[in-house]
mmCIF file of C-alpha atoms in Angstrom:
data_model
loop_
_atom_site.group_PDB
_atom_site.id
_atom_site.type_symbol
_atom_site.label_atom_id
_atom_site.label_comp_id
_atom_site.label_asym_id
_atom_site.label_seq_id
_atom_site.Cartn_x
_atom_site.Cartn_y
_atom_site.Cartn_z
ATOM 1 C CA MET Y 216 38.340 -4.013 81.915
ATOM 2 C CA GLY Y 217 37.413 -2.605 78.509
ATOM 3 C CA LYS Y 218 39.264 -1.888 75.586
ATOM 4 C CA GLY Y 219 38.162 1.584 74.628
ATOM 5 C CA ASN Y 220 40.037 4.870 74.460
ATOM 6 C CA LEU Y 221 41.346 4.902 77.624
ATOM 7 C CA GLY Y 222 42.106 0.950 77.690
ATOM 8 C CA THR Y 223 43.875 1.216 74.267
ATOM 9 C CA TYR Y 224 45.982 4.243 75.900
ATOM 10 C CA LEU Y 225 47.213 2.177 78.850
ATOM 11 C CA LEU Y 226 48.095 -0.624 76.459
ATOM 12 C CA GLN Y 227 50.170 1.693 74.337
ATOM 13 C CA LYS Y 228 51.835 3.408 77.104
ATOM 14 C CA ILE Y 229 52.819 0.740 79.600
ATOM 15 C CA ASN Y 230 53.222 -2.486 77.209
ATOM 16 C CA LYS Y 231 54.327 -0.569 74.204
ATOM 17 C CA GLU Y 232 56.274 2.314 75.554
ATOM 18 C CA GLN Y 233 56.930 0.621 78.913
ATOM 19 C CA LEU Y 234 56.424 4.003 80.574
ATOM 20 C CA LEU Y 235 56.212 2.111 84.139
ATOM 21 C CA PRO Y 236 59.134 0.128 85.104
ATOM 22 C CA ASN Y 237 58.223 -3.499 86.356
ATOM 23 C CA THR Y 238 54.664 -2.902 85.119
ATOM 24 C CA SER Y 239 52.885 -4.627 82.316
ATOM 25 C CA ILE Y 240 49.108 -5.329 81.589
ATOM 26 C CA ILE Y 241 48.922 -9.242 81.100
ATOM 27 C CA ALA Y 242 45.138 -9.408 80.809
ATOM 28 C CA ILE Y 243 42.292 -7.877 79.542
ATOM 29 C CA LEU Y 244 38.513 -8.351 79.572
ATOM 30 C CA ASP Y 245 35.479 -7.553 77.532
ATOM 31 C CA GLU Y 246 32.393 -9.946 77.657
ATOM 32 C CA ARG Y 247 30.749 -8.147 74.785
ATOM 33 C CA GLU Y 248 29.999 -10.742 72.021
ATOM 34 C CA LYS Y 249 31.765 -8.727 69.473
ATOM 35 C CA ALA Y 250 34.756 -8.541 71.437
ATOM 36 C CA ARG Y 251 35.318 -12.401 70.894
ATOM 37 C CA VAL Y 252 36.361 -11.416 67.300
ATOM 38 C CA GLU Y 253 37.992 -8.114 68.100
ATOM 39 C CA LEU Y 254 40.052 -9.192 71.286
ATOM 40 C CA PRO Y 255 42.678 -11.983 69.931
ATOM 41 C CA ALA Y 256 44.127 -9.265 67.703
ATOM 42 C CA ILE Y 257 44.473 -6.435 70.522
ATOM 43 C CA ALA Y 258 46.015 -9.477 72.919
ATOM 44 C CA ALA Y 259 48.365 -10.094 69.856
ATOM 45 C CA GLU Y 260 49.307 -6.793 69.232
ATOM 46 C CA TYR Y 261 50.100 -5.933 72.954
ATOM 47 C CA GLU Y 262 51.422 -9.366 74.449
ATOM 48 C CA CYS Y 263 48.800 -10.033 76.594
ATOM 49 C CA LEU Y 264 45.966 -12.319 77.359
ATOM 50 C CA ALA Y 265 42.230 -11.991 76.511
ATOM 51 C CA PHE Y 266 39.477 -13.021 78.486
ATOM 52 C CA HIS Y 267 35.895 -13.126 77.984
ATOM 53 C CA ASP Y 268 34.302 -13.723 81.605
ATOM 54 C CA ILE Y 269 35.336 -12.209 84.605
ATOM 55 C CA GLN Y 270 36.227 -15.433 86.646
ATOM 56 C CA SER Y 271 38.859 -16.463 84.210
ATOM 57 C CA PHE Y 272 40.347 -13.336 84.249
ATOM 58 C CA LEU Y 273 40.602 -12.431 87.884
ATOM 59 C CA GLN Y 274 42.174 -16.284 88.089
ATOM 60 C CA SER Y 275 44.886 -14.958 86.023
ATOM 61 C CA ASP Y 276 48.389 -13.561 87.248
ATOM 62 C CA ILE Y 277 47.343 -9.856 88.099
ATOM 63 C CA ASP Y 278 47.645 -8.024 90.906
ATOM 64 C CA ILE Y 279 45.440 -4.982 90.276
ATOM 65 C CA VAL Y 280 42.412 -4.548 87.912
ATOM 66 C CA VAL Y 281 41.812 -1.354 86.258
ATOM 67 C CA GLU Y 282 38.285 -0.664 85.210
ATOM 68 C CA CYS Y 283 38.316 1.349 82.024
ATOM 69 C CA SER Y 284 34.812 1.051 80.821
ATOM 70 C CA ASN Y 285 31.710 2.370 82.333
ATOM 71 C CA ILE Y 286 29.468 3.234 85.283
ATOM 72 C CA GLU Y 287 27.489 0.261 84.901
ATOM 73 C CA THR Y 288 30.211 -2.148 84.350
ATOM 74 C CA ALA Y 289 32.131 -1.140 87.367
ATOM 75 C CA LYS Y 290 29.247 -1.572 89.514
ATOM 76 C CA THR Y 291 28.423 -4.837 88.031
ATOM 77 C CA TYR Y 292 31.918 -6.348 88.580
ATOM 78 C CA ALA Y 293 33.267 -4.369 91.583
ATOM 79 C CA PHE Y 294 32.499 -6.831 94.040
ATOM 80 C CA ASP Y 295 33.718 -9.941 92.111
ATOM 81 C CA VAL Y 296 37.073 -7.836 91.922
ATOM 82 C CA ILE Y 297 37.888 -6.331 95.302
ATOM 83 C CA GLN Y 298 37.319 -10.169 96.627
ATOM 84 C CA GLU Y 299 40.294 -11.492 94.500
ATOM 85 C CA LYS Y 300 42.403 -7.992 93.776
ATOM 86 C CA ASP Y 301 43.025 -4.424 94.059
ATOM 87 C CA LEU Y 302 40.554 -2.708 91.814
ATOM 88 C CA MET Y 303 41.176 0.936 90.282
ATOM 89 C CA VAL Y 304 38.313 2.516 89.199
ATOM 90 C CA ILE Y 305 38.146 4.895 86.392
ATOM 91 C CA SER Y 306 34.238 5.627 86.277
ATOM 92 C CA ILE Y 307 34.075 7.346 89.395
ATOM 93 C CA GLY Y 308 30.262 8.184 88.814
ATOM 94 C CA ALA Y 309 29.472 4.903 90.242
ATOM 95 C CA PHE Y 310 30.358 6.202 93.756
ATOM 96 C CA ALA Y 311 27.704 8.511 93.649
ATOM 97 C CA ASP Y 312 25.612 5.519 94.918
ATOM 98 C CA LEU Y 313 25.785 5.977 98.581
ATOM 99 C CA SER Y 314 24.936 2.330 99.059
ATOM 100 C CA PHE Y 315 27.247 0.937 96.744
ATOM 101 C CA ALA Y 316 30.175 2.925 97.895
ATOM 102 C CA THR Y 317 29.255 2.118 101.362
ATOM 103 C CA GLN Y 318 29.016 -1.690 100.934
ATOM 104 C CA LEU Y 319 32.427 -2.200 98.213
ATOM 105 C CA THR Y 320 34.486 0.090 100.856
ATOM 106 C CA GLN Y 321 33.489 -2.592 103.384
ATOM 107 C CA ALA Y 322 34.096 -5.633 100.971
ATOM 108 C CA ALA Y 323 37.383 -4.059 100.420
ATOM 109 C CA GLN Y 324 38.366 -4.011 104.333
ATOM 110 C CA GLU Y 325 37.131 -7.564 104.499
ATOM 111 C CA SER Y 326 39.255 -9.106 101.436
ATOM 112 C CA ARG Y 327 42.020 -6.416 102.652
ATOM 113 C CA HIS Y 328 42.378 -5.282 99.002
ATOM 114 C CA ARG Y 329 42.531 -1.367 97.974
ATOM 115 C CA ILE Y 330 40.451 0.713 95.716
ATOM 116 C CA TYR Y 331 42.012 3.496 94.014
ATOM 117 C CA LEU Y 332 40.325 6.390 92.438
ATOM 118 C CA PRO Y 333 42.548 8.492 90.239
ATOM 119 C CA SER Y 334 42.164 11.866 89.972
ATOM 120 C CA GLY Y 335 41.412 12.161 86.351
ATOM 121 C CA ALA Y 336 40.789 15.178 84.531
ATOM 122 C CA ILE Y 337 41.350 17.605 87.780
ATOM 123 C CA GLY Y 338 43.938 18.443 90.369
ATOM 124 C CA GLY Y 339 43.734 20.245 93.941
ATOM 125 C CA LEU Y 340 42.315 16.877 95.887
ATOM 126 C CA ASP Y 341 45.120 16.554 98.080
ATOM 127 C CA ALA Y 342 44.362 20.547 99.365
ATOM 128 C CA LEU Y 343 40.327 19.539 99.523
ATOM 129 C CA LYS Y 344 40.888 16.307 101.624
ATOM 130 C CA ALA Y 345 43.346 18.580 103.750
ATOM 131 C CA ALA Y 346 40.959 20.941 104.394
ATOM 132 C CA ALA Y 347 38.124 18.456 104.886
ATOM 133 C CA LEU Y 348 40.080 16.366 107.613
ATOM 134 C CA ASP Y 349 40.326 19.522 109.578
ATOM 135 C CA GLY Y 350 36.594 19.430 109.547
ATOM 136 C CA GLY Y 351 36.583 23.429 107.851
ATOM 137 C CA LEU Y 352 35.355 23.156 104.254
ATOM 138 C CA GLU Y 353 32.238 25.339 103.595
ATOM 139 C CA SER Y 354 31.642 25.073 100.200
ATOM 140 C CA VAL Y 355 32.755 23.528 96.935
ATOM 141 C CA THR Y 356 31.810 24.446 93.688
ATOM 142 C CA LEU Y 357 32.892 23.076 90.172
ATOM 143 C CA THR Y 358 32.389 24.960 87.093
ATOM 144 C CA THR Y 359 32.613 22.614 83.933
ATOM 145 C CA ARG Y 360 32.933 24.344 80.441
ATOM 146 C CA LYS Y 361 33.384 21.929 77.409
ATOM 147 C CA PRO Y 362 33.012 22.150 73.432
ATOM 148 C CA ALA Y 363 29.400 22.281 72.774
ATOM 149 C CA HIS Y 364 29.660 19.142 70.305
ATOM 150 C CA SER Y 365 30.941 16.953 73.506
ATOM 151 C CA LEU Y 366 27.735 17.379 75.293
ATOM 152 C CA THR Y 367 25.066 17.998 72.999
ATOM 153 C CA ALA Y 368 23.885 17.166 69.341
ATOM 154 C CA GLU Y 369 22.032 20.612 69.284
ATOM 155 C CA GLU Y 370 23.636 23.304 67.364
ATOM 156 C CA MET Y 371 24.629 26.440 69.460
ATOM 157 C CA THR Y 372 26.046 29.714 68.465
ATOM 158 C CA ALA Y 373 26.612 30.803 72.202
ATOM 159 C CA GLU Y 374 27.332 29.272 75.275
ATOM 160 C CA GLN Y 375 24.440 27.426 77.543
ATOM 161 C CA THR Y 376 24.218 26.511 80.856
ATOM 162 C CA LEU Y 377 23.169 22.665 80.622
ATOM 163 C CA PHE Y 378 23.249 21.901 84.458
ATOM 164 C CA GLU Y 379 23.437 23.484 87.760
ATOM 165 C CA GLY Y 380 22.897 21.273 90.959
ATOM 166 C CA SER Y 381 24.734 18.728 93.302
ATOM 167 C CA ALA Y 382 27.637 16.395 92.031
ATOM 168 C CA ARG Y 383 25.016 13.591 92.680
ATOM 169 C CA ASP Y 384 22.509 14.813 90.039
ATOM 170 C CA ALA Y 385 25.573 16.051 87.645
ATOM 171 C CA ILE Y 386 26.566 12.195 87.386
ATOM 172 C CA GLU Y 387 22.791 10.799 86.621
ATOM 173 C CA GLN Y 388 22.235 13.575 83.799
ATOM 174 C CA PHE Y 389 25.615 13.747 82.569
ATOM 175 C CA PRO Y 390 27.460 10.152 83.127
ATOM 176 C CA LYS Y 391 30.567 10.651 80.708
ATOM 177 C CA ASN Y 392 31.196 13.852 81.633
ATOM 178 C CA ALA Y 393 30.611 14.186 85.055
ATOM 179 C CA ASN Y 394 33.015 11.682 86.939
ATOM 180 C CA VAL Y 395 35.223 14.748 88.108
ATOM 181 C CA ALA Y 396 32.746 16.139 90.178
ATOM 182 C CA ILE Y 397 32.081 13.190 92.094
ATOM 183 C CA VAL Y 398 35.909 12.475 92.660
ATOM 184 C CA LEU Y 399 35.855 16.017 93.900
ATOM 185 C CA SER Y 400 33.103 15.660 96.157
ATOM 186 C CA LEU Y 401 34.923 12.387 97.339
ATOM 187 C CA ALA Y 402 37.806 14.474 98.555
ATOM 188 C CA GLY Y 403 35.596 17.344 99.755
ATOM 189 C CA MET Y 404 32.235 17.846 101.191
ATOM 190 C CA GLY Y 405 30.103 14.597 99.581
ATOM 191 C CA VAL Y 406 28.009 14.317 96.660
ATOM 192 C CA GLU Y 407 25.129 16.501 98.064
ATOM 193 C CA LYS Y 408 26.781 19.489 99.287
ATOM 194 C CA THR Y 409 29.376 19.688 96.454
ATOM 195 C CA ASN Y 410 27.972 22.266 93.804
ATOM 196 C CA VAL Y 411 28.384 21.904 89.990
ATOM 197 C CA GLN Y 412 27.815 24.025 86.734
ATOM 198 C CA ILE Y 413 28.076 22.443 83.270
ATOM 199 C CA ILE Y 414 28.126 24.635 80.480
ATOM 200 C CA ALA Y 415 28.080 23.857 76.502
ATOM 201 C CA ASP Y 416 30.356 26.414 74.917
ATOM 202 C CA PRO Y 417 30.556 26.333 71.015
ATOM 203 C CA ALA Y 418 33.803 29.034 71.358
ATOM 204 C CA VAL Y 419 36.243 26.672 73.415
ATOM 205 C CA THR Y 420 38.000 23.782 72.259
ATOM 206 C CA GLN Y 421 39.394 22.793 75.710
ATOM 207 C CA ASN Y 422 37.564 20.853 78.357
ATOM 208 C CA ILE Y 423 37.574 23.473 81.409
ATOM 209 C CA HIS Y 424 37.471 22.832 84.846
ATOM 210 C CA HIS Y 425 37.385 25.601 87.801
ATOM 211 C CA ILE Y 426 37.404 24.647 91.325
ATOM 212 C CA GLU Y 427 36.522 26.941 94.281
ATOM 213 C CA ALA Y 428 36.624 26.044 97.574
ATOM 214 C CA LYS Y 429 36.245 27.995 101.035
ATOM 215 C CA GLY Y 430 36.537 27.223 104.709
ATOM 216 C CA ALA Y 431 38.412 27.513 107.922
ATOM 217 C CA PHE Y 432 41.833 26.882 105.914
ATOM 218 C CA GLY Y 433 41.127 30.041 103.374
ATOM 219 C CA GLU Y 434 40.423 29.836 99.911
ATOM 220 C CA PHE Y 435 41.308 27.787 97.171
ATOM 221 C CA GLU Y 436 40.966 28.581 93.179
ATOM 222 C CA MET Y 437 42.106 26.572 90.460
ATOM 223 C CA THR Y 438 41.509 26.133 86.814
ATOM 224 C CA ILE Y 439 42.519 23.374 84.737
ATOM 225 C CA LYS Y 440 42.219 23.543 80.724
ATOM 226 C CA ASN Y 441 42.670 20.370 79.045
ATOM 227 C CA ASN Y 442 42.937 19.139 75.521
ATOM 228 C CA PRO Y 443 40.448 16.716 74.606
ATOM 229 C CA SER Y 444 41.666 13.261 73.899
ATOM 230 C CA PRO Y 445 41.923 12.678 70.489
ATOM 231 C CA ASP Y 446 40.080 9.480 70.411
ATOM 232 C CA ASN Y 447 37.197 10.802 72.654
ATOM 233 C CA PRO Y 448 36.479 14.625 72.785
ATOM 234 C CA LYS Y 449 34.249 13.608 76.164
ATOM 235 C CA THR Y 450 37.552 12.675 77.922
ATOM 236 C CA SER Y 451 40.445 14.906 78.837
ATOM 237 C CA HIS Y 452 43.842 14.027 77.424
ATOM 238 C CA ILE Y 453 45.271 14.224 81.109
ATOM 239 C CA THR Y 454 42.824 11.398 82.255
ATOM 240 C CA GLY Y 455 45.051 8.702 80.689
ATOM 241 C CA ALA Y 456 48.102 10.081 82.371
ATOM 242 C CA SER Y 457 46.296 10.631 85.643
ATOM 243 C CA ILE Y 458 45.803 6.441 85.423
ATOM 244 C CA LEU Y 459 49.569 6.172 84.963
ATOM 245 C CA ALA Y 460 50.441 8.287 87.630
ATOM 246 C CA ALA Y 461 47.896 6.327 90.198
ATOM 247 C CA LEU Y 462 49.641 3.033 89.050
ATOM 248 C CA ALA Y 463 53.090 4.497 89.843
ATOM 249 C CA ASN Y 464 51.770 6.073 93.038
ATOM 250 C CA SER Y 465 50.541 2.175 94.181
ATOM 251 C CA LYS Y 466 53.950 0.756 93.808
ATOM 252 C CA SER Y 467 56.076 3.665 94.681
ATOM 253 C CA ALA Y 468 58.321 3.658 98.001
ATOM 254 C CA VAL Y 469 57.667 7.359 98.048
ATOM 255 C CA VAL Y 470 54.432 8.929 96.946
ATOM 256 C CA VAL Y 471 54.595 12.707 96.497
ATOM 257 C CA GLY Y 472 51.232 14.176 97.367
ATOM 258 C CA SER Y 473 48.365 12.134 98.529
#
């Protein structure tokens, strides 16, 4: 669902390079008017079907829908999808809306379909989930540092903190840059108690995420320095690979980690 940078990456890796055995993208959806011109060529190149309406798309022979668009699209179509298919949500910021998250989870339980949320540009979620289930998490902080031009059009000569606050507020102010804050909060202490700092830094060329957690388990610290996607500097290069890993896990008899 969506044919932007991530959608094209998945088409290339899955259908062209065949990185996932016994897996292929058989249908793509884009309801925008301009897509009626663009999609047929993409569908022909990657040997899949192109759809312009959600119902026809869902009636095709697909097992799981991977949303690769934006928060608005995720919230618009999630309920239609989960009634018919499993759903993988990439725009995890949609889950900052607790009402949406609760209702979608209930719909998934009723339809007996599953919702997958890939780790995206960060790691350490398995450790946080373990600590949270044990009831011992006391604090979780995410500091995100990105090249200034990927966060603001303003010219900068020195680093500047653009945001400090909760994960919920982070995704509202930076919807294209704070999905990692939401997936971190879902694994740990929730969107209100997860602390987030976003820094625009003209001196860095990577998307850097530093996680700190404390609790009864001890202390946890992790830094991941991601190269930005060559096609979209707001997205880390590893984000696409995390989707592939999540798809592989969904079919694997042995799942390493969680």
